[in-house]
XYZ file of C-alpha atoms in Angstrom:
699
model
C -0.096 -0.092 -0.147
C 1.295 3.406 -1.038
C 0.836 6.213 1.400
C 1.093 10.209 0.811
C 1.949 12.434 3.691
C 1.125 16.152 4.127
C 3.219 18.033 6.892
C 2.503 21.645 7.956
C 5.133 23.116 10.213
C 3.505 25.641 12.680
C 4.588 27.772 15.415
C 3.060 25.705 18.069
C 2.238 22.408 16.289
C 3.362 20.456 13.505
C 0.461 18.947 11.615
C 0.323 15.521 9.631
C -2.061 13.973 7.541
C -1.747 10.480 6.248
C -3.565 9.317 3.077
C -3.710 5.980 1.675
C -4.362 4.974 -2.083
C -8.103 4.540 -1.196
C -8.451 7.945 0.485
C -8.232 6.587 4.029
C -6.817 9.273 6.343
C -4.959 9.420 9.645
C -4.166 12.463 11.781
C -1.475 13.505 13.954
C -0.448 16.677 15.745
C 3.140 17.007 17.260
C 4.574 19.966 19.388
C 6.814 21.802 16.966
C 10.730 21.991 17.965
C 11.284 25.545 17.063
C 15.486 25.171 17.434
C 15.350 22.307 14.927
C 11.685 21.818 13.098
C 13.100 18.909 11.601
C 12.936 16.985 14.811
C 9.190 17.522 15.227
C 8.939 16.122 11.674
C 10.739 13.081 12.326
C 8.877 12.684 15.414
C 5.489 12.705 13.754
C 6.321 10.424 10.970
C 7.532 7.827 13.803
C 4.066 8.246 15.276
C 2.182 7.905 12.193
C 4.592 4.492 11.432
C 3.360 3.434 14.914
C -0.279 4.065 14.149
C 0.103 1.624 10.934
C 1.991 -0.944 13.266
C 5.186 -0.343 11.540
C 8.786 1.301 12.193
C 9.817 4.243 10.547
C 11.890 2.652 7.796
C 9.435 0.202 6.802
C 6.706 2.956 7.063
C 8.832 5.511 4.814
C 9.453 2.736 2.256
C 5.740 2.722 1.722
C 5.325 6.690 1.332
C 5.501 7.741 -2.412
C 5.286 11.388 -1.479
C 5.601 14.017 1.176
C 4.371 17.461 0.835
C 5.717 19.674 3.329
C 4.898 23.362 4.222
C 6.942 25.339 6.417
C 7.297 28.380 8.605
C 11.012 28.487 8.596
C 11.928 31.757 6.318
C 8.706 33.215 7.810
C 9.720 33.117 11.529
C 13.325 34.051 10.630
C 12.072 37.224 8.933
C 9.239 37.902 11.643
C 12.267 37.364 14.441
C 14.794 39.327 12.744
C 17.259 35.958 12.769
C 17.861 35.854 8.989
C 21.255 35.357 7.461
C 23.929 37.908 7.411
C 23.552 39.407 4.225
C 25.275 41.873 1.981
C 23.988 44.026 -1.116
C 25.666 45.118 -4.354
C 23.722 47.839 -6.002
C 24.287 50.521 -8.675
C 26.290 53.317 -7.272
C 23.947 56.359 -6.332
C 21.204 53.943 -5.309
C 22.706 52.453 -2.133
C 19.642 53.757 0.104
C 16.685 52.658 -2.002
C 16.258 49.788 0.314
C 15.810 52.178 3.118
C 14.051 54.971 1.222
C 11.400 52.370 0.125
C 9.054 54.193 -1.936
C 8.859 57.269 0.131
C 5.308 56.565 1.219
C 4.042 56.473 4.611
C 2.241 53.311 5.619
C 0.382 55.248 8.406
C -0.357 58.610 6.971
C -1.255 60.523 10.304
C 1.098 58.461 12.597
C 4.098 60.227 12.947
C 5.667 57.671 15.582
C 5.071 54.921 12.919
C 8.609 54.393 11.581
C 9.448 52.079 8.659
C 11.423 48.923 10.009
C 15.329 48.943 9.847
C 16.306 47.364 6.499
C 17.641 43.809 6.669
C 20.956 44.808 5.212
C 22.732 47.776 6.970
C 23.920 50.478 5.108
C 27.485 49.595 5.736
C 26.896 46.208 3.866
C 24.987 47.776 0.939
C 27.936 48.357 -1.326
C 27.569 50.352 -4.383
C 28.993 49.360 -7.638
C 29.954 51.392 -10.681
C 27.600 50.437 -13.739
C 24.522 51.687 -15.362
C 21.911 50.291 -17.821
C 19.397 52.664 -19.237
C 15.510 52.007 -18.881
C 15.213 50.552 -22.468
C 18.088 48.192 -21.794
C 20.815 50.294 -23.495
C 24.324 49.737 -21.794
C 25.401 53.147 -20.574
C 28.320 52.154 -18.263
C 29.950 48.889 -18.288
C 30.602 47.027 -15.064
C 33.687 47.896 -12.838
C 34.812 44.338 -12.178
C 37.384 45.667 -9.882
C 34.854 47.236 -7.850
C 33.015 44.094 -7.534
C 36.077 42.262 -6.506
C 36.773 44.760 -3.784
C 33.213 44.351 -2.628
C 33.219 40.518 -2.364
C 36.458 40.922 -0.258
C 34.857 43.290 2.104
C 32.182 40.598 2.439
C 34.429 37.954 3.092
C 35.940 40.003 5.999
C 32.610 40.507 7.405
C 31.563 37.113 7.519
C 28.564 37.202 4.873
C 26.453 34.510 4.284
C 24.357 35.528 1.650
C 24.778 38.353 -1.255
C 21.958 40.076 -2.985
C 22.804 41.622 -6.625
C 20.475 44.079 -7.557
C 21.391 46.719 -10.460
C 19.308 49.423 -11.834
C 16.950 48.418 -15.088
C 18.556 44.914 -14.590
C 15.187 43.391 -16.035
C 15.679 45.161 -19.304
C 19.358 44.173 -19.387
C 20.954 41.648 -17.139
C 24.543 41.759 -18.500
C 26.240 43.745 -15.902
C 24.177 41.819 -13.118
C 25.374 38.398 -14.444
C 29.036 39.489 -14.611
C 28.847 40.756 -11.224
C 27.243 37.314 -10.024
C 30.142 35.566 -11.725
C 32.637 37.395 -9.764
C 30.978 37.004 -6.476
C 30.610 33.260 -7.012
C 34.136 32.925 -8.015
C 35.351 34.787 -4.754
C 32.590 33.471 -2.425
C 31.741 30.143 -3.522
C 30.210 29.081 -0.109
C 27.894 32.120 -0.082
C 24.083 32.105 -0.770
C 23.633 34.373 -4.155
C 20.464 36.050 -4.744
C 20.321 37.983 -8.270
C 17.408 40.039 -9.172
C 17.226 39.392 -13.023
C 16.720 35.666 -11.812
C 14.580 36.123 -8.906
C 12.406 38.708 -10.296
C 12.929 40.522 -13.712
C 10.455 43.069 -13.613
C 10.102 46.927 -13.106
C 10.094 49.081 -9.703
C 13.490 49.280 -8.339
C 12.555 49.066 -4.501
C 10.230 45.989 -4.808
C 12.705 44.269 -6.855
C 15.709 45.196 -4.371
C 13.534 44.139 -1.304
C 12.498 40.810 -2.892
C 16.052 39.942 -3.911
C 17.079 41.063 -0.317
C 14.621 38.681 1.234
C 15.497 35.910 -0.832
C 19.199 36.124 0.067
C 18.397 36.843 3.832
C 16.303 33.637 4.060
C 18.561 31.368 1.445
C 20.815 29.828 3.673
C 18.316 29.204 6.557
C 16.080 27.089 4.268
C 18.962 25.528 2.520
C 20.275 24.312 6.044
C 16.977 23.233 7.235
C 15.967 21.364 3.735
C 19.721 19.699 3.846
C 19.015 18.675 7.338
C 15.452 17.353 6.662
C 16.510 15.446 3.711
C 19.312 13.869 5.395
C 17.199 12.665 8.093
C 14.929 11.147 5.724
C 17.582 9.538 3.735
C 19.118 8.045 7.035
C 15.620 6.448 7.716
C 15.787 5.228 3.974
C 13.152 7.373 2.219
C 13.156 7.008 -1.355
C 10.012 8.893 -2.208
C 9.316 12.481 -3.451
C 9.665 15.264 -1.267
C 7.747 18.673 -2.354
C 7.760 22.074 -0.673
C 4.788 24.121 -0.533
C 5.330 27.542 -1.909
C 3.471 31.044 -1.205
C 1.721 30.801 -4.642
C -0.438 27.841 -3.754
C 1.665 25.506 -5.753
C 4.508 22.905 -4.729
C 8.120 22.416 -6.109
C 11.056 19.988 -5.669
C 13.415 21.351 -2.673
C 16.287 22.249 -5.466
C 14.124 24.710 -6.976
C 12.849 26.458 -3.666
C 16.310 26.568 -2.318
C 17.259 28.626 -5.256
C 13.973 30.994 -4.754
C 13.838 30.589 -0.723
C 11.465 33.879 -0.776
C 8.850 31.604 -2.469
C 8.320 29.964 0.862
C 7.886 33.197 2.887
C 3.843 32.185 3.012
C 4.355 28.615 2.639
C 2.038 26.936 5.078
C -1.084 29.199 4.783
C -1.136 28.972 0.968
C -2.529 25.250 1.055
C -5.956 26.510 2.854
C -7.718 27.278 -0.386
C -6.802 23.789 -2.041
C -8.327 21.961 0.914
C -11.305 24.342 0.975
C -12.017 23.400 -2.733
C -11.936 19.842 -1.909
C -14.384 19.901 0.832
C -16.864 22.392 -0.900
C -17.100 19.986 -4.081
C -20.011 18.565 -2.419
C -22.094 21.789 -2.355
C -20.933 22.579 -5.853
C -19.632 25.833 -4.336
C -16.641 27.490 -5.471
C -16.467 30.752 -3.718
C -16.043 30.760 0.201
C -13.763 32.364 2.715
C -11.203 30.071 4.482
C -9.922 30.731 8.131
C -7.292 28.803 9.926
C -6.807 29.403 13.582
C -3.811 27.572 14.887
C -1.763 28.061 18.219
C 0.006 31.196 17.173
C -1.863 32.911 14.075
C -4.873 33.393 12.226
C -4.977 32.909 8.207
C -7.915 33.979 6.055
C -8.372 33.896 2.542
C -11.114 34.389 -0.059
C -11.875 31.878 -2.795
C -13.839 33.143 -5.766
C -15.082 30.906 -8.844
C -12.450 28.351 -7.692
C -9.535 30.560 -7.885
C -7.961 31.904 -5.027
C -6.875 35.313 -5.250
C -3.320 35.773 -6.015
C -1.349 39.001 -5.642
C 2.419 40.145 -6.543
C 2.581 43.100 -3.762
C 2.756 41.101 -0.579
C 4.700 41.950 2.547
C 6.365 40.016 5.043
C 6.819 41.919 8.434
C 6.558 45.173 6.296
C 9.161 44.109 3.903
C 8.066 44.231 0.146
C 7.695 40.951 -1.529
C 6.935 41.101 -5.213
C 6.799 37.392 -5.916
C 3.163 36.062 -6.758
C 1.806 34.774 -3.158
C -1.725 33.999 -2.186
C -3.661 36.882 -0.596
C -3.729 35.568 2.437
C -4.139 37.911 5.599
C -2.302 36.590 8.516
C -2.542 38.130 11.964
C -1.232 37.158 15.556
C -4.248 35.407 16.739
C -4.250 31.775 18.098
C -4.900 29.690 21.048
C -1.383 30.773 22.388
C -2.198 34.502 21.827
C -1.367 36.465 25.027
C -4.025 38.788 26.975
C -2.656 42.175 27.787
C -3.927 45.433 28.953
C -2.751 48.509 26.815
C -1.892 52.076 28.235
C -5.380 53.163 28.072
C -6.621 50.196 29.966
C -8.199 48.330 27.080
C -8.051 44.437 26.875
C -5.900 43.324 23.908
C -5.004 39.779 22.302
C -2.165 39.042 20.901
C 0.121 39.278 18.565
C 2.544 38.022 20.946
C 2.076 34.358 21.560
C 2.939 31.612 24.191
C 4.013 29.160 21.371
C 4.724 25.718 21.992
C 7.314 26.425 24.827
C 6.312 27.406 27.447
C 2.892 27.384 25.833
C -0.408 28.532 27.535
C -0.321 28.592 31.382
C -2.931 25.501 31.510
C 0.007 23.468 29.648
C 1.747 23.545 33.009
C 5.161 23.727 31.320
C 6.041 27.113 33.052
C 3.922 29.428 30.994
C 2.264 32.339 33.154
C 0.780 34.735 30.631
C -3.057 34.209 30.099
C -3.995 33.057 26.709
C -6.901 32.386 24.472
C -6.801 28.801 25.270
C -6.701 29.371 29.036
C -9.811 31.614 28.446
C -11.536 28.685 26.501
C -10.835 26.207 29.440
C -11.911 28.793 31.976
C -15.474 28.949 30.020
C -15.853 25.214 29.895
C -15.292 24.649 26.164
C -12.006 22.625 26.595
C -11.781 19.200 28.374
C -8.854 18.951 31.313
C -8.339 15.382 30.192
C -9.128 15.296 26.343
C -7.110 17.903 25.034
C -5.175 16.963 22.097
C -6.876 13.638 22.345
C -5.627 13.327 25.967
C -2.069 13.507 25.085
C -1.769 16.997 26.947
C -3.589 17.574 30.234
C -4.709 20.768 31.233
C -4.407 22.555 34.365
C -7.593 24.842 35.392
C -6.176 26.103 38.279
C -3.009 27.703 36.211
C -5.480 29.069 33.715
C -7.521 30.841 36.471
C -4.518 32.140 38.143
C -3.014 33.988 35.157
C -6.387 35.315 33.775
C -7.395 36.580 37.460
C -3.829 38.084 38.305
C -3.094 39.829 34.836
C -6.705 40.507 33.408
C -9.743 40.190 35.841
C -8.038 42.109 38.682
C -6.468 44.888 37.002
C -10.056 45.793 35.256
C -12.144 45.073 37.945
C -13.832 42.099 36.323
C -14.913 38.540 37.546
C -12.845 35.755 36.188
C -15.593 34.551 33.944
C -16.304 38.083 32.588
C -12.259 38.564 31.686
C -12.142 35.231 30.078
C -15.247 36.119 27.890
C -13.865 39.388 27.234
C -10.567 37.490 25.774
C -12.294 35.519 23.648
C -14.961 38.350 22.226
C -11.853 40.411 21.533
C -9.868 37.858 19.691
C -13.247 37.027 17.547
C -13.401 40.766 16.650
C -9.709 40.706 15.519
C -10.101 37.747 13.426
C -13.292 39.143 11.766
C -11.591 42.174 11.085
C -8.938 40.083 9.213
C -11.727 38.656 7.129
C -13.172 41.896 6.274
C -9.625 43.132 4.999
C -9.874 40.113 2.428
C -13.171 40.559 1.445
C -15.018 44.014 2.250
C -12.002 45.855 1.204
C -11.705 43.885 -2.254
C -15.451 44.609 -3.097
C -16.947 41.495 -1.635
C -19.730 40.853 0.834
C -18.643 38.142 3.450
C -22.306 37.327 4.219
C -22.438 35.810 0.541
C -19.888 33.362 1.332
C -19.625 30.316 3.516
C -16.962 30.154 6.196
C -14.445 27.154 5.600
C -13.472 27.138 9.391
C -10.107 25.060 10.192
C -7.414 24.761 12.823
C -7.082 23.384 16.018
C -8.723 26.426 17.915
C -10.941 27.687 15.044
C -14.161 25.616 15.420
C -14.359 27.205 19.020
C -14.435 30.669 17.765
C -16.038 30.135 14.252
C -19.697 31.156 15.456
C -18.488 33.860 17.119
C -16.610 35.376 14.175
C -19.504 34.280 12.002
C -21.985 36.432 14.075
C -19.653 39.666 13.631
C -19.771 39.193 9.899
C -23.330 38.186 9.181
C -22.235 34.824 7.746
C -24.848 32.082 8.427
C -23.287 28.803 7.063
C -19.973 27.427 8.658
C -18.338 24.087 7.395
C -15.920 22.634 9.477
C -13.809 19.899 7.430
C -13.373 16.429 8.730
C -9.663 17.154 8.866
C -10.103 20.602 10.121
C -7.321 20.383 12.982
C -4.554 19.678 9.990
C -6.322 21.689 7.339
C -3.301 22.953 5.620
C -1.482 19.618 5.780
C -4.784 18.077 3.824
C -4.594 21.023 1.249
C -0.914 20.189 0.577
C -1.762 16.905 -0.898
C -4.246 18.587 -3.241
C -1.848 21.139 -4.727
C -0.233 21.117 -8.134
C 3.396 21.642 -8.892
C 3.535 25.545 -9.782
C 6.205 27.925 -11.268
C 5.772 31.581 -11.870
C 7.290 33.932 -14.412
C 7.272 37.696 -15.228
C 8.939 39.965 -17.759
C 8.495 43.687 -17.900
C 7.447 45.255 -21.179
C 6.309 48.770 -20.546
C 4.207 50.256 -23.101
C 0.918 51.438 -24.278
C -1.251 48.637 -24.942
C -1.485 48.127 -28.761
C 0.332 51.211 -29.457
C 2.663 49.504 -32.221
C 3.392 46.280 -33.961
C 6.626 46.165 -32.417
C 5.446 46.429 -29.171
C 3.010 43.807 -29.848
C 5.710 41.662 -31.061
C 7.849 42.268 -28.149
C 4.809 41.258 -25.803
C 4.587 37.882 -27.910
C 8.068 37.238 -27.920
C 8.625 37.717 -24.112
C 5.413 35.401 -23.399
C 6.965 32.633 -25.689
C 10.206 32.921 -23.986
C 8.236 32.203 -20.492
C 6.157 29.488 -22.084
C 9.269 27.759 -23.201
C 10.918 28.127 -19.588
C 8.082 26.754 -18.065
C 7.702 23.781 -20.211
C 11.416 22.768 -19.588
C 11.136 23.242 -15.681
C 7.644 21.188 -15.724
C 9.093 18.508 -18.221
C 12.146 18.250 -15.692
C 9.918 17.390 -12.954
C 8.377 14.540 -15.084
C 5.086 16.385 -15.687
C 4.034 15.380 -19.425
C 2.595 18.132 -21.669
C -0.985 16.659 -21.061
C -0.789 17.745 -17.269
C 0.614 21.102 -17.933
C -1.651 24.103 -17.364
C -0.693 27.667 -18.260
C -2.311 30.930 -17.135
C -1.378 34.094 -18.711
C -1.811 37.640 -17.147
C -1.285 41.245 -17.793
C -0.467 44.160 -15.373
C -2.407 46.969 -16.592
C -3.157 50.614 -15.719
C -4.834 53.777 -17.166
C -2.176 56.215 -18.300
C -0.851 58.266 -15.303
C -1.990 55.738 -12.695
C 0.418 54.739 -9.952
C -0.989 51.216 -9.131
C -1.767 48.567 -11.839
C -4.550 45.868 -12.021
C -3.659 42.031 -12.746
C -5.942 40.679 -15.559
C -6.218 37.190 -16.798
C -5.904 36.798 -20.502
C -6.400 33.978 -22.570
C -3.703 32.421 -24.973
C -5.887 33.157 -27.795
C -5.807 36.877 -27.058
C -2.214 36.916 -26.999
C -1.588 34.916 -30.036
C -4.066 37.077 -31.977
C -3.009 40.319 -30.365
C -6.665 40.845 -29.511
C -5.907 44.071 -27.507
C -9.722 45.257 -27.646
C -10.764 42.078 -25.645
C -7.877 42.485 -23.066
C -8.833 46.048 -22.567
C -12.473 45.195 -21.908
C -11.437 42.846 -19.050
C -9.244 45.478 -17.780
C -12.056 48.012 -17.751
C -14.669 45.399 -15.951
C -11.874 44.453 -13.591
C -11.246 48.125 -12.698
C -14.794 49.054 -12.422
C -15.393 46.071 -9.839
C -12.422 46.962 -7.795
C -12.542 50.984 -7.644
C -16.117 51.586 -8.955
C -15.416 53.213 -12.190
C -13.834 52.632 -15.801
C -12.759 54.937 -18.473
C -14.000 53.441 -21.233
C -15.698 56.613 -22.821
C -13.005 59.008 -22.027
C -10.861 56.786 -24.154
C -7.741 57.215 -21.965
C -4.907 55.014 -23.135
C -4.265 51.817 -21.263
C -0.537 50.779 -20.176
C 0.936 47.430 -20.049
C 3.438 46.890 -17.379
C 4.286 43.351 -17.031
C 3.403 39.815 -18.496
C 2.934 36.870 -16.090
C 2.637 33.200 -16.848
C 1.591 30.795 -13.939
C 2.544 27.365 -15.006
C 1.118 24.232 -13.242
C 1.861 20.580 -13.231
C -1.379 18.853 -12.370
C -0.744 16.158 -9.956
C -3.073 13.343 -8.698
C -5.454 13.891 -6.117
C -7.291 10.914 -4.587
C -11.246 11.025 -3.993
C -12.249 11.950 -0.491
C -13.683 8.867 0.742
C -17.657 8.970 1.466
C -19.388 8.020 4.599
C -22.475 5.569 4.973
C -25.448 7.522 6.381
C -26.410 7.182 9.846
C -29.773 8.103 11.544
C -30.194 11.681 12.827
C -29.758 10.613 16.370
C -26.444 11.352 18.153
C -27.177 9.458 21.695
C -24.558 7.084 21.086
C -21.780 9.732 20.682
C -22.941 11.637 23.815
C -20.258 11.641 26.417
C -21.971 13.724 29.133
C -22.705 17.247 30.256
C -20.461 20.046 31.680
C -20.812 23.745 32.474
C -19.983 26.104 29.757
C -20.431 29.947 29.419
C -22.945 30.892 27.092
C -22.564 34.461 25.904
C -26.257 34.533 25.067
C -27.135 33.867 28.795
C -24.219 35.587 30.096
C -23.761 32.557 32.470
C -22.764 28.877 32.506
C -25.096 26.203 31.874
C -24.846 22.461 31.609
C -24.580 21.817 28.097
C -24.317 18.218 26.339
C -20.804 17.299 24.838
C -20.527 14.986 22.056
C -17.674 12.671 20.739
C -16.868 14.077 17.442
C -14.844 11.003 16.220
C -18.046 8.922 16.741
C -20.396 11.418 14.704
C -20.878 10.951 11.017
C -22.956 11.481 7.878
C -26.649 12.305 8.825
C -26.096 13.037 12.372
C -27.901 16.084 13.460
C -27.644 17.976 16.863
C -29.196 21.373 18.209
C -27.127 23.835 20.042
C -26.018 24.631 22.774
C -23.632 21.880 22.788
C -19.754 20.963 22.283
C -18.341 18.417 19.817
C -14.806 17.134 21.183
C -12.384 15.422 18.739
C -8.978 14.031 19.277
C -7.498 17.321 17.659
C -10.379 19.948 17.940
C -13.425 21.026 19.656
C -16.515 22.519 17.953
C -18.849 24.914 19.751
C -22.427 24.949 18.846
C -23.882 27.984 20.218
C -27.583 28.561 21.169
C -29.779 28.330 18.282
C -27.397 26.894 15.777
C -27.715 23.318 14.370
C -24.769 20.873 13.389
C -25.123 18.399 10.833
C -22.732 15.946 9.445
C -22.347 15.504 5.637
C -21.251 12.543 3.424
C -17.644 13.634 3.681
C -17.578 13.824 7.332
C -17.771 17.641 7.379
C -19.591 19.485 10.146
C -21.905 21.859 8.908
C -23.125 24.691 11.401
C -26.296 26.732 10.331
C -27.521 29.849 11.950
C -31.544 30.127 12.387
C -31.538 32.710 9.387
C -30.365 29.971 6.851
C -33.229 27.205 8.057
C -35.807 30.033 7.861
C -34.699 30.823 4.316
C -34.702 27.020 3.013
C -37.951 26.279 4.784
C -39.602 29.358 2.966
C-alpha cells in the first residue's frame, strides 16, 4: 500500500495527514521544535508509522510522496534572525532599500517608523555600472569594484549576497557579470540575483524581494539539507515537495534557489483544502479561516480561484513574488492577553507558542492566553485536549487570567475570560473583512470554511460578527493545511516587464508575444524536468495594466488566444471590467490609454488527487456519541449552563444536533451556540447553520 503524507510546520504544532491509495486518512499533531523543526517532523512520522503498526523505515518505504509546508523562512523574517546579508547595487542607489517608496504606511501617525532594513547601510555596497531603462548599456561594470566588495563581504562573514542593479530587468548583462565574480570569490555564499529572482520594473520592490530571498536562503537551505539527510538516513526514497506561497509545490532544489517563494508557505494550502471539501455543495466561492496556536490565516476563494497578488509584504518588507492573498494576524490559541496604556484589553499578537505554551499547559507559562480563556469558560476538556496527550491545568489558567486581566480591570474571572474570547473574535473578523469587504466582496455571501485546532471554537462568534450564516468545519479541520498540501499542483511563476501603451505599435505587440513565448518555453522545460507530461501542464497568462498616469496597476487574466491573435480590444475590455469592480469606475468612454507594465505566466503541473472517501449514512440521532454534560459559559445567557458534550469521532454522515453543545474530537473542539444546528455531510464535514439559513430554506 502506498501512502501520501502532508506536513505543516507551525509555530506551536506540526500537523500531519496520512492518506492511503483508497483515500483513508490518519491525523497526527506534534508539538513543534523551534530550534530544529525537522525533529518534530521525524517524531511525527514515527508516530504515523506506529499507528500503521510499523517502524519508521518500513513505513517510509511505503510512502510515495511527502508534501511539506514550513514557516522556517517566515519566522526568520518575523524574528529578525535572518542570514548575515550583503547587497551589491548600482552606485547612487545604495539607500533605495531604506527609502522604500517614500510612502508612509500610516499617513497620520508620525511615530510609525519603517522597519530597519534587513541589510544595514555599511553592508550595502555601491558598484559603478549603469543600464538605461530601455536596456541600453550606458556604463560597463567595474569588475575591480565588485572584487573589492566581495573581499569586504568575506571579511564581514557574510553568508548571503544580493545583487540588484538598476534596470537589470531590461538588460541583465552587468548583473550576471557581477554574479560570476561573487561566485568565484565567495563560492560558499548564497547568491540572490534580481534578474533571476524577479525580472520586473519597480526598483525598490525588486531590491527588497532579492534581499529577502538572500536573507532566508541559507536558512532554508540548511533546514532542507537537514531534513533530507534525516529522511535519507531513514531510507526514504519517495518524492519530497515543498509548499510555496503561490499555492503550488516545487522540488527542494527549486525552492532552495528561490527561498523567498516559501515566505507564506503553510497557509497557502488552505484554499486547495477548501475546494476539496466544498465540491459536495458545488460551491466554489467561500472564505477560509485557519486558527492555530500562534496565528490566524484567512483567504477568499471566488469561482474556484484563490486570489494571488504580486505585492505582498512580510513583516512590512515588500515581497513582489506571486503569493496567495492571505491575511495573517497574530491570533491563535496561544495569543497572550494584555492591557494597553489606555486600560483596554488586547489579545496578541505575541504568543506563548509551544514552549512554554499557555499557562494551562503547566510547562512554565504564566501569561493568560486564548486557550486558558476557553478552558475557564468550559469549552475545553482538562483530560481530552489533543486527544488526551496534554492534560490541562484549570487552576493555572484561572490564576493567570485573574492576576493579569480580571483584577486589573475590575472584572470577575468569567467576565475576563469571556472578554478575551470576544476581543480575539473581533480581531479575526476584522482580518476577514480586509480580504473581502476591502476587495469589493460582501462576506455575508460566502460560507465560512473553518479550520485549525482552535478555529471551530471561535467560528460561530466570528460568523456572527460578519453576518455569515453557514460554517463548514472539514473532517480534517485540525490539520487543514496539511490536507490541502496533498491536493496542490506543482507551480512555477514567471514575469517579464514590457512597459508600453497597450497595442500602441506592431513592434510593441511583437515584443509582448516574444516575451510570452520565452516564458512559455522556460515553463515547459521546468515542468518536463519534474516529470510532468504536456497533457498535465496548465498555463495561465496575466497582464499588469493601468490607465495612463495611474500609480498602481491591475492584474488581468488573458487567454492564450488573445495573446496569439494580439486581440488587445478584448484585453482592454477585461481590464475596464476589473477596474470597475475594484474601484467603482472605468474610463471606457473617455478613451484614456491603457498601459501594459508586466506579462505574467503561472505554469502548473497537475498532480494526482485521490477522491475523498464518502461515509455511509447514519440516523439523525446522536445519543451514542453523547459523552455527558459539563458547565460552559453561554454568551447569550451571560452565565454557565450544563450543556451536552459529544464525541466528534463517533459522529458522521446524517447525524444532526441542536445547540448549545460542544463536539470534542481528538484534535479539535466545535462550539455549537444557542439556536445553531450542526449536521454531518457525506464527507464527514460538520456544517453549522444559523437560524436565518433554516428559515430561508423552509420558505
